[in-house]
XYZ file of C-alpha atoms in Angstrom:
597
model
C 83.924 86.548 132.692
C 85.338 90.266 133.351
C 85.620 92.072 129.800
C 87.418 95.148 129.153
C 86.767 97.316 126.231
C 88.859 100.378 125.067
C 87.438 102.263 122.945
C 88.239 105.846 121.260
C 86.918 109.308 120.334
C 87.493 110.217 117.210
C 85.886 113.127 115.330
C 83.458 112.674 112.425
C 85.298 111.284 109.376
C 84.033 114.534 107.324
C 85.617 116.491 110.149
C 89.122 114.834 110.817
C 91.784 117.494 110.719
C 95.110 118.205 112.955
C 96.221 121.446 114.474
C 99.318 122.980 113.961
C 100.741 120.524 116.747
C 100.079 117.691 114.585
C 97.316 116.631 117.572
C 93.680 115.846 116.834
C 91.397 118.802 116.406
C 89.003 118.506 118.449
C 87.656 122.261 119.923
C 84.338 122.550 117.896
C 84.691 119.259 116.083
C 81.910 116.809 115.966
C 82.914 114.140 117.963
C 82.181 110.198 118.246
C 83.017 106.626 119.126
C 85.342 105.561 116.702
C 83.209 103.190 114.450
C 85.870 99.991 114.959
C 85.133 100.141 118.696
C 81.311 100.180 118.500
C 81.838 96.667 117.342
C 83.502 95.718 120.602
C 81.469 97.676 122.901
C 78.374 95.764 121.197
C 80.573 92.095 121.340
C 81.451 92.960 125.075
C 78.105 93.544 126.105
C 77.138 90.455 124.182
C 79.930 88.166 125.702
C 79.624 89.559 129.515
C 75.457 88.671 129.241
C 76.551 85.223 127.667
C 78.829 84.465 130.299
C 77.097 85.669 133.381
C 79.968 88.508 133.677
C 80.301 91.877 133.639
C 82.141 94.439 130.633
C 83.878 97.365 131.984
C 84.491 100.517 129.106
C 87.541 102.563 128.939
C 88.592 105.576 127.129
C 91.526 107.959 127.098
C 91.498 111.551 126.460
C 90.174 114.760 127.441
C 87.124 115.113 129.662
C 84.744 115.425 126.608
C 85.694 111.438 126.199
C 83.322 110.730 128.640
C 80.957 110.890 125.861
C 81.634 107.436 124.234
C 81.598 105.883 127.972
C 78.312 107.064 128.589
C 77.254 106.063 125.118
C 78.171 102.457 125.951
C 76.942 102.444 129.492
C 73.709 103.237 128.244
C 74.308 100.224 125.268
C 74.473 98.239 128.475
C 78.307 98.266 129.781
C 78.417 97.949 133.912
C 80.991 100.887 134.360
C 83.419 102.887 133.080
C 86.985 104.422 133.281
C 88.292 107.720 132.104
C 91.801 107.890 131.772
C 92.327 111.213 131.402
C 95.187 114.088 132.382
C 96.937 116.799 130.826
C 99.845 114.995 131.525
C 98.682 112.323 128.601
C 98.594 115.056 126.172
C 100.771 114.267 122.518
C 100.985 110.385 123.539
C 101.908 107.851 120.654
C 100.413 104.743 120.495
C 103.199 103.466 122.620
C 103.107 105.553 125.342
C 98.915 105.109 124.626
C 99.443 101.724 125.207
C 101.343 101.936 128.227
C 98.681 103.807 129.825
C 95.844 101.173 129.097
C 98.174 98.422 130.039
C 99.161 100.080 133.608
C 94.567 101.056 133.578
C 94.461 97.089 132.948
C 96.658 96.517 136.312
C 94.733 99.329 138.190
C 90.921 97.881 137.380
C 91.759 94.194 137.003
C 92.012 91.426 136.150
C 90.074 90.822 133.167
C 89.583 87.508 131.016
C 89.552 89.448 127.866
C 90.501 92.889 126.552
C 88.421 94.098 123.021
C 89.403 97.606 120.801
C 88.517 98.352 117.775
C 90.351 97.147 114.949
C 91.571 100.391 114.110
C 90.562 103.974 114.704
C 90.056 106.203 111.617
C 91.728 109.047 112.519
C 95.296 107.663 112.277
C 94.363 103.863 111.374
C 97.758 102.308 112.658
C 96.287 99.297 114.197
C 99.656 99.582 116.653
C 97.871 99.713 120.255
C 96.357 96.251 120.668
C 98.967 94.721 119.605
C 101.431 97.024 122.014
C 98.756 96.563 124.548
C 99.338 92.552 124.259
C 103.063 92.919 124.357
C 102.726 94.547 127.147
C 100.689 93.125 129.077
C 102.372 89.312 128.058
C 99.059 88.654 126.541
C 98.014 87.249 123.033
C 96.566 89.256 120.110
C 94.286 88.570 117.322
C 93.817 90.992 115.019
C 90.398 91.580 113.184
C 88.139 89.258 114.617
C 85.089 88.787 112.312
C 83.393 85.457 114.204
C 84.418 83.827 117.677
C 83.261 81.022 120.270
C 84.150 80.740 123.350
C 84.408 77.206 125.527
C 85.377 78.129 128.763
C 88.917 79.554 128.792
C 89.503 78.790 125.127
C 88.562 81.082 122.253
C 88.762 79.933 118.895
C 88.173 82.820 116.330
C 88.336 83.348 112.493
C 90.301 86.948 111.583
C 90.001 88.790 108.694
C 93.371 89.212 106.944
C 94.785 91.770 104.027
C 93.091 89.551 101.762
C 92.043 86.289 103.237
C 91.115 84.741 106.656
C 92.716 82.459 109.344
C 91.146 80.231 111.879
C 92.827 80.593 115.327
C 92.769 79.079 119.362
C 93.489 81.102 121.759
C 93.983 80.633 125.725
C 92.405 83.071 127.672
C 93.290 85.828 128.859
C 94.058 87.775 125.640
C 93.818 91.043 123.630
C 91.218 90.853 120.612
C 90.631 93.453 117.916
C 87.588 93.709 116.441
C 86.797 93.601 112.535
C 83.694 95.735 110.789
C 82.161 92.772 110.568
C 81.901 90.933 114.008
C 78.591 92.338 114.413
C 76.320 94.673 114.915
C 77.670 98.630 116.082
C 76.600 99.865 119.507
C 74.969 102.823 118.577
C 73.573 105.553 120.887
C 74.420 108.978 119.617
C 71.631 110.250 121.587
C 72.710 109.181 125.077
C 72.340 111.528 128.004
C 75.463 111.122 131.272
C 72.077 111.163 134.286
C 73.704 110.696 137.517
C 73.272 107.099 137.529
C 75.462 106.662 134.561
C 77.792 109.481 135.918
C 78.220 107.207 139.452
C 79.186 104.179 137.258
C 82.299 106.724 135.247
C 85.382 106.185 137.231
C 88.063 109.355 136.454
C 91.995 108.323 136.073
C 94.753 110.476 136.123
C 98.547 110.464 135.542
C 99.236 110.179 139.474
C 97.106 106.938 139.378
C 98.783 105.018 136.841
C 102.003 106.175 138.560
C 105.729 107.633 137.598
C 105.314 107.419 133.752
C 106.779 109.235 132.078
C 102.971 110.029 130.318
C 102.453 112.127 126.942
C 104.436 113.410 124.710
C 107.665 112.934 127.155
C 107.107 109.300 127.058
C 106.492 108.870 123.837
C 109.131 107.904 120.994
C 107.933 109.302 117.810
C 107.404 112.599 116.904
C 105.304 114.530 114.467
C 107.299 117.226 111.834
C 105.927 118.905 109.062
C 101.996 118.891 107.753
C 101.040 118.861 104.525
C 97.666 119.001 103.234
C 96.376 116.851 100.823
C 95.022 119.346 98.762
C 93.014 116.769 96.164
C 92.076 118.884 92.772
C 90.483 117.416 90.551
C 88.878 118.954 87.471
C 85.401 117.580 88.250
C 84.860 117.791 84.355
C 81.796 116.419 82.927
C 82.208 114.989 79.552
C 79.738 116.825 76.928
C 79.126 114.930 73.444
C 77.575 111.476 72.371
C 78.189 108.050 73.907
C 81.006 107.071 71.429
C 83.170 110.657 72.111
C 83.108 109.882 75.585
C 83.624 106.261 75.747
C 87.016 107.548 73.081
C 88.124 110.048 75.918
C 87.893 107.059 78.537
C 89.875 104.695 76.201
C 92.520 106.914 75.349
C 93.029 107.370 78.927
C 93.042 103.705 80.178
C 95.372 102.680 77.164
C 97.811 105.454 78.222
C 97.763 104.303 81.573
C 98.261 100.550 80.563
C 101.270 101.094 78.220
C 103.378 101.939 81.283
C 106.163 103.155 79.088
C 107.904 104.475 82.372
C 111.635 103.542 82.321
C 112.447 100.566 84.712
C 114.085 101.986 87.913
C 117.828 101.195 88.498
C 119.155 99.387 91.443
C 120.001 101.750 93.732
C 123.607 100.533 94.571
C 126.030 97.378 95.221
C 126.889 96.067 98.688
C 127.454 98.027 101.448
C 130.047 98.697 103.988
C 130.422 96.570 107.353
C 129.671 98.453 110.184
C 128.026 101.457 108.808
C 124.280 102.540 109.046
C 121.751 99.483 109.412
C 118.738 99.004 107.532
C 116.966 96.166 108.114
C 113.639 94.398 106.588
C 111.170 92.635 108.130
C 109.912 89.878 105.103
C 106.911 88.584 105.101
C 106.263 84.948 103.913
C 104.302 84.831 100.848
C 104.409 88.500 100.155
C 107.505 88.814 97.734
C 106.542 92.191 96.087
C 105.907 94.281 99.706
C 109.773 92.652 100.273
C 111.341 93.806 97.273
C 109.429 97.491 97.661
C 111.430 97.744 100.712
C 114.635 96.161 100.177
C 114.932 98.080 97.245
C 113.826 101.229 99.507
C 116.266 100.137 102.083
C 119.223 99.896 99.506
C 118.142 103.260 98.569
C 118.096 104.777 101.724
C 121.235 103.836 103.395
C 124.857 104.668 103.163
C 125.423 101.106 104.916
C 124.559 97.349 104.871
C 120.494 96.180 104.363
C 119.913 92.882 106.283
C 117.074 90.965 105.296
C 115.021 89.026 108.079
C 113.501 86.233 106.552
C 111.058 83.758 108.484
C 109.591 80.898 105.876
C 111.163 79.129 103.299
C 109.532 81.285 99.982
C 111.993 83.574 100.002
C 116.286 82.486 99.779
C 118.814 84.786 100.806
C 119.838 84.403 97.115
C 116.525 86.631 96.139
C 117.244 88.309 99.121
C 120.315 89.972 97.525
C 119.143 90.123 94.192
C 116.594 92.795 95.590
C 118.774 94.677 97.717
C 120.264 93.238 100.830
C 123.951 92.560 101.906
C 123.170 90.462 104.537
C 120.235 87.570 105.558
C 118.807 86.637 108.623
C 116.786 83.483 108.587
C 114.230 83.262 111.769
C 113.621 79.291 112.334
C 111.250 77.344 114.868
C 112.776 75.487 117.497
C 114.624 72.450 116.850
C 111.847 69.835 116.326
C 109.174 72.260 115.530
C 107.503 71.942 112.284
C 107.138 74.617 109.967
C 107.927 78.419 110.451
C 107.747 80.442 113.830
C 103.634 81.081 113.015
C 103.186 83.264 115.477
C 103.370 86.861 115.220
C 104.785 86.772 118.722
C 107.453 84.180 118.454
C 108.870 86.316 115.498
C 109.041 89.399 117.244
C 110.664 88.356 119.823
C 113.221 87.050 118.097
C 113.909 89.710 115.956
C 113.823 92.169 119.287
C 116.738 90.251 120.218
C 118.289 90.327 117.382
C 117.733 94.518 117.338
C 119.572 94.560 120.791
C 122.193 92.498 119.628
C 122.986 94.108 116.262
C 121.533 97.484 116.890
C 120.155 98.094 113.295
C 119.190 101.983 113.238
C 115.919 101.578 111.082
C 113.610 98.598 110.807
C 111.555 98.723 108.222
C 108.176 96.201 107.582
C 104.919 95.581 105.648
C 101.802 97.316 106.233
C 99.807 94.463 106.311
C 98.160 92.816 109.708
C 101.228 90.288 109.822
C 103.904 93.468 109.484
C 101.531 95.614 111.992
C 101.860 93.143 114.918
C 105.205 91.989 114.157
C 106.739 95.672 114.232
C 104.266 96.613 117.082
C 105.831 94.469 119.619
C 109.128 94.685 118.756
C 108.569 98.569 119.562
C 106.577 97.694 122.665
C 109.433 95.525 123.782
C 112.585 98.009 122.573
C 110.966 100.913 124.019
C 111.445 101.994 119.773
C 109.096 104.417 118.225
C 106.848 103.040 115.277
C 105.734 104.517 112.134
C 102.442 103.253 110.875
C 101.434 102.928 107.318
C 103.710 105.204 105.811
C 103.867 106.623 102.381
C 107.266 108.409 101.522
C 110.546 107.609 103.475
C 113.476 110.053 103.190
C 116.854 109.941 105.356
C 117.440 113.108 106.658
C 121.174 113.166 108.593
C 120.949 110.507 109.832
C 117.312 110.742 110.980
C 114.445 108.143 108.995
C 111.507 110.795 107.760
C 108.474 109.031 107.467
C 105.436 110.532 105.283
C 101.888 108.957 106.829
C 98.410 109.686 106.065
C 96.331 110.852 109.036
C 93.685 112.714 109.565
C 91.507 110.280 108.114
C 94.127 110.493 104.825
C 93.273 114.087 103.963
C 96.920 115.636 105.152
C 100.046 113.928 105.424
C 102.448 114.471 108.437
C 106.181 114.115 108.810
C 106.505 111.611 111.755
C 110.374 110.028 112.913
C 111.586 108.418 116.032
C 114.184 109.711 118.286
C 114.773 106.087 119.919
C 117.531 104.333 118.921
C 115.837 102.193 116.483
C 113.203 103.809 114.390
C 110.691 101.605 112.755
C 108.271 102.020 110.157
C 105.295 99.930 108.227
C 105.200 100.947 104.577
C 101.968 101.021 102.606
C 101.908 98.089 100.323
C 102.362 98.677 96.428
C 103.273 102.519 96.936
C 106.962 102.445 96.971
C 109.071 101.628 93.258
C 110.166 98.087 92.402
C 113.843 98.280 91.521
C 115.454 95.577 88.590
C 117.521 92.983 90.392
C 120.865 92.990 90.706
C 123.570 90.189 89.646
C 123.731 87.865 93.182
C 127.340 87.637 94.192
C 126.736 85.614 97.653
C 125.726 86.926 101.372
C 126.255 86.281 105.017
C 123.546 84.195 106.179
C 122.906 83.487 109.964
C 119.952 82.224 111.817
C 117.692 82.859 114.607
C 115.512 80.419 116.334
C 112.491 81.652 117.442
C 110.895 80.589 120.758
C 107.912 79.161 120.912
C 105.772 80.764 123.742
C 102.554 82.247 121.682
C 99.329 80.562 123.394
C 98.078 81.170 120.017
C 97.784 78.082 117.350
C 97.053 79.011 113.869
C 94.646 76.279 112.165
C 94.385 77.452 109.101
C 94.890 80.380 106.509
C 93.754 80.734 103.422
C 93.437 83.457 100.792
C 90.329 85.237 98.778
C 92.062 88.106 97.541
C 95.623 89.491 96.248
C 96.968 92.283 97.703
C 99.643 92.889 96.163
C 97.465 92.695 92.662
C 95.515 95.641 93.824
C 98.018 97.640 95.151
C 100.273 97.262 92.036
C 97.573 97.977 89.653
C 98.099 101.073 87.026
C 94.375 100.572 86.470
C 91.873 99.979 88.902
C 87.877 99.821 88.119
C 86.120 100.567 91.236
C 82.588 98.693 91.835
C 79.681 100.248 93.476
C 76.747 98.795 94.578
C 74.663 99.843 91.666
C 76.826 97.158 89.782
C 74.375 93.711 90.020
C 76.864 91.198 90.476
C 75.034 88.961 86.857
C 77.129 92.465 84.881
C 80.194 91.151 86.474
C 81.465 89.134 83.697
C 81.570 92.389 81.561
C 83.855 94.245 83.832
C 85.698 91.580 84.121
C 86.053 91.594 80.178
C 87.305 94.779 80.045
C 89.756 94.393 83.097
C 91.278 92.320 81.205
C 91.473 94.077 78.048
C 93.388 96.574 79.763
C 95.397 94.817 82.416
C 93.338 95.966 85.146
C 91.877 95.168 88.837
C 88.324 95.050 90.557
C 88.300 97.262 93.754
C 84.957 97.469 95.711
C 82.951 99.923 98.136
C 82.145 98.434 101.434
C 78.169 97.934 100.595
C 79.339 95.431 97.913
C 81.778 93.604 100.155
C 78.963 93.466 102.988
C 76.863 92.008 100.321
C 79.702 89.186 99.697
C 79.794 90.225 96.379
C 83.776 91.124 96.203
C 85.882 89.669 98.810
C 86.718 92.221 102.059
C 90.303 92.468 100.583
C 88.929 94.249 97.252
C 87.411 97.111 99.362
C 88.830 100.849 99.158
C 88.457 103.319 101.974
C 88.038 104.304 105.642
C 87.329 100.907 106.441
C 89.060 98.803 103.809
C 92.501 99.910 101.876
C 93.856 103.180 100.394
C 95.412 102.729 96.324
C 97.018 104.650 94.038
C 96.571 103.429 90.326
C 97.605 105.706 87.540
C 93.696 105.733 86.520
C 90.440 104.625 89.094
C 87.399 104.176 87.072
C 84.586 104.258 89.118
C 81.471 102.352 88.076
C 77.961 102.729 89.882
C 79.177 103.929 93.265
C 77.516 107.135 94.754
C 81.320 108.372 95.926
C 81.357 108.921 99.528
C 84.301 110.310 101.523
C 84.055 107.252 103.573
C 85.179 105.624 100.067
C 87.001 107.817 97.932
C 89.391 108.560 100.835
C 90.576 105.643 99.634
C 91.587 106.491 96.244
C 92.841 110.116 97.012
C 96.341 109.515 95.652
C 95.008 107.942 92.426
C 96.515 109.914 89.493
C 93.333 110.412 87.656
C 89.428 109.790 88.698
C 87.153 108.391 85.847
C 83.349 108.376 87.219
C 80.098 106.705 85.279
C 76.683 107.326 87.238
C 73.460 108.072 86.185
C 72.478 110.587 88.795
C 74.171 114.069 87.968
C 74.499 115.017 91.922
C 76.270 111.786 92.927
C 79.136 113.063 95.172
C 81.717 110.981 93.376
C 81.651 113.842 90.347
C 83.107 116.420 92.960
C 86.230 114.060 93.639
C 86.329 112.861 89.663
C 88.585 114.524 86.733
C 86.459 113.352 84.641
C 82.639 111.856 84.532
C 80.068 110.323 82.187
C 76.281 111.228 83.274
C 74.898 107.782 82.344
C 74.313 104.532 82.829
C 77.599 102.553 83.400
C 76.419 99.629 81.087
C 76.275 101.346 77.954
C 79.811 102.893 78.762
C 81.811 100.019 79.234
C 80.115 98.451 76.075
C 80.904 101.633 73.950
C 84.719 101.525 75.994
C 84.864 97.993 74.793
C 83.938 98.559 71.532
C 86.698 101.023 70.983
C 89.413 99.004 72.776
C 89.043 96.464 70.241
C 88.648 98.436 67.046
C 91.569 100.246 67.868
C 93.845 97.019 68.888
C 93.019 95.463 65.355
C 94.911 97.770 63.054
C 98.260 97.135 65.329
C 97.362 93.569 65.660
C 97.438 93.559 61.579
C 100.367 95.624 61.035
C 102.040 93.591 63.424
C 101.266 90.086 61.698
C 102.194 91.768 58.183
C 105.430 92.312 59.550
């Protein structure tokens, strides 16, 4: 079996900032393999011995790239390829993605192509599944455990919050999750000339015409702005009982949510005017009505919901903001839904060309990523990923994204005629309905040409619970999971979620769709209390845009007390039992005066 494995240079998470192009810093930046890809360097190596094959590595960038190739040639890749050219410079992960697709053609064929799930600089997740699209190959996204029987792959992927079981035909494109296995690691590797004759360079002339870099790519990068986070880093002096009052008068403040309800943004629009449309996703309602109430607020024209499933009517549809429905069906005398990611993309790129809607906006969730992804791939449309703010700006969709490993956030937009965007989950308002008068409904019918069968899906985890949360209590791995029940006691008394650092989730003691940071989700509650976690930036990245940082931990130099407003010195225990205490001798005077009344 020939494997192909792109993988990434990325600098070190502590060191991730842009330069005034909006482009990677990288001159005098620690540099290394993006962590994603060390997973499918390692499951590469591991496949290619299984299988009596071989594994060929490929990065693009600048010459210092080589790095990560001769970092997995020494793991035990055969050779490598350097895709590299000033010509690439300011590519997108489009025009990225046409580059490794056209490297695919030049070095093929392979039975399998492996990335990284995501890199951690930008953390789009858009390539593999542009790759795929590309290349007319299938994608699975965060592969955690596979097994392979001759041409046929079946695979379970981690999901926002769950996990599906999948079968593949090979050939295909697979990204890999954290978890697959072990990281190829050799930081200390040294390019001798026998790993240098196994590097093979690629330039811009190779791959042919283009166009390459920044002329062939669709979106473009605006404005930075740095996300400057100040926090008082205030220890809390006094006894246990003042400082478990301070805590409770914050998390009761943050659970009365006495903010106004926000209006509907406006009644139907007018035929023939600017086009917003949504991508839905079955079985997440709230991530729809975030954006069809976005959508409504955004344009001066009609909002046309695309709906694929039967969970959501047109009738809700409306109700949250659209003028119009589209309903995507299977075939005639297929089961179900259009399952796969593919079929529904494809449709819905044909419905693009048809209608020519000028925005297209989805979830950021692995469903939304590799939906939007190949639409883009296959409209030649530039993608957003994982954006935060949306604005319309003349006529021109101004998307707000974290990069930089989320410590700045650029102003990205797409000068192709349709511009679409993913939207963070949970981080846009939830408008009140509006009174349904009726909608145009038409339908699509997918095809059904995905070699990919989805077994089953199920879920651990609610995403939408965690990214809606005012009040989020984060677990470290100083928690033992027996003191569970108690923070679960006083989630409840205050309406709030669990979130988790990655040890804990490795431990499988919170599911992977609880975990905050590089590697798991970014949140903003109104209040994160963090409990027994040391406060890396790998984690706390996470929980940058969190209106206010409460941290417990017995050690006084923990790190999380430099990104905390406020901290308790001490052992979490007696803190949440002093919180609790308070909670509830302060609810029973309003409970009385309420039954007196």
């Amino acid at each position: 079996m020939r494997i192909a494995v792109f993988v990434k240079q990325v600098p070190l998470i502590e060191e991730i900032a842009l330069d005034r192009d909006g482009r990677l810093a990288r001159s005098g930046v620690p540099m290394e393999m993006n962590p994603h890809c060390r997973r499918a360097v390692a499951k590469g190596v591991e496949l290619a011995a299984a299988t009596g094959g071989s594994s060929t590595v490929v990065t693009m960038g600048p010459v210092t790239a080589r790095q990560v190739l001769v970092e997995a040639l020494d793991f035990g890749c055969d050779d490598g390829v350097l895709i590299s050219d000033p010509a690439f410079a300011g590519s997108d992960t489009l025009a990225t993605a046409r580059a490794l697709a056209a490297a695919l053609t030049l070095a093929g064929p392979f039975d399998l192509i492996l990335t990284g799930r995501n890199s951690v600089d930008a953390d789009t997740g858009q390539v593999g599944p542009q790759l795929a699209e590309l290349t007319g190959l299938p994608f699975l996204a965060g592969v955690r455990e596979l097994r392979l029987a001759g041409q046929v792959l079946t695979a379970r992927t981690e999901r926002d919050d769950g996990w599906r079981d999948s079968v593949v035909a090979l050939p295909a494109v697979l990204s890999c999750a954290e978890r697959l296995c072990a990281p190829a690691k050799r930081p200390d590797a040294v390019e001798t000339p026998a790993l240098r004759d196994r590097i093979r360079l690629v330039t811009a002339g190779d791959l042919g015409a283009g166009p390459w870099g920044q002329a062939g790519s669709p979106t473009r990068v605006g404005t930075l702005r740095r996300l400057t986070s100040v926090r008082a880093g205030t220890v809390l002096a006094g006894g246990l009982d003042a400082q478990a009052g301070r805590i409770a008068e914050i998390l009761e403040s943050a659970a009365a949510d006495t903010a106004p309800a926000r209006p509907h943004p406006g009644g139907a629009g007018q035929a023939g005017a600017y086009l917003v449309a949504v991508l839905a996703q079955p079985g997440r309602p709230r991530i729809t009505r975030e954006l069809l109430g976005e959508a409504a607020r955004l344009s001066p024209g009609r909002v046309t919901a695309v709906l694929s499933g039967t969970d959501l009517t047109p009738q809700t549809a409306e109700c949250w903001g659209a003028d119009e429905a589209v309903v995507v069906s299977g075939r005639p005398g297929r089961p179900g839904r259009p399952s796969a990611e593919e079929d529904i993309a494809s449709a819905v790129a044909a419905w693009c060309l048809d209608r020519g809607p000028r925005a297209l906006l989805g979830p950021g969730t692995s469903w939304g990523r590799e939906v939007a992804a190949r639409i883009a791939a296959r409209l030649g449309a530039g993608l957003v990923g994982d954006a935060v703010e949306l604005a319309l700006e003349e006529g021109q969709l101004i998307c707000q994204k974290p990069v930089a490993g989320g410590s700045t956030l650029a102003a990205v937009y797409a000068d192709s005629a349709v511009q679409l965007v993913t939207v963070r989950p949970g981080v846009l308002a939830t408008p009140v309905s509006r009174v349904p008068a009726g909608i145009p409904v038409t339908s699509l019918t997918a095809p059904a040409d995905s070699r990919v069968t989805h077994v089953r899906q199920w879920t651990d985890s609610g995403i939408d619970e965690l990214a809606s949360a005012r009040i989020v209590i984060g677990v470290g791995a100083g928690v033992d999971p027996d003191d569970y029940p108690l923070l679960r006691e006083l989630a409840a008394s205050v309406g709030a979620e669990l979130a988790a650092t990655r040890k804990v989730t490795d431990r499988g003691w919170q599911p992977h769709g609880r975990q905050v940071g590089v590697t798991g989700r970014s949140i903003a509650p109104e209040v994160y209390l963090a409990l027994g976690l040391s406060g890396k930036d790998h984690h706390t990245i996470g929980v940058r845009r969190a209106a206010t940082v409460v941290a417990v931990n017995r050690d006084p130099d923990a790190p999380v007390f430099r990104t905390a407003d406020l901290g308790v010195v001490a052992d979490w225990r007696p803190v949440v039992r002093a919180l609790l205490d308070r909670l509830h001798a302060a609810r029973r005077p309003r409970a009385a005066a309420s039954a007196a009344r």
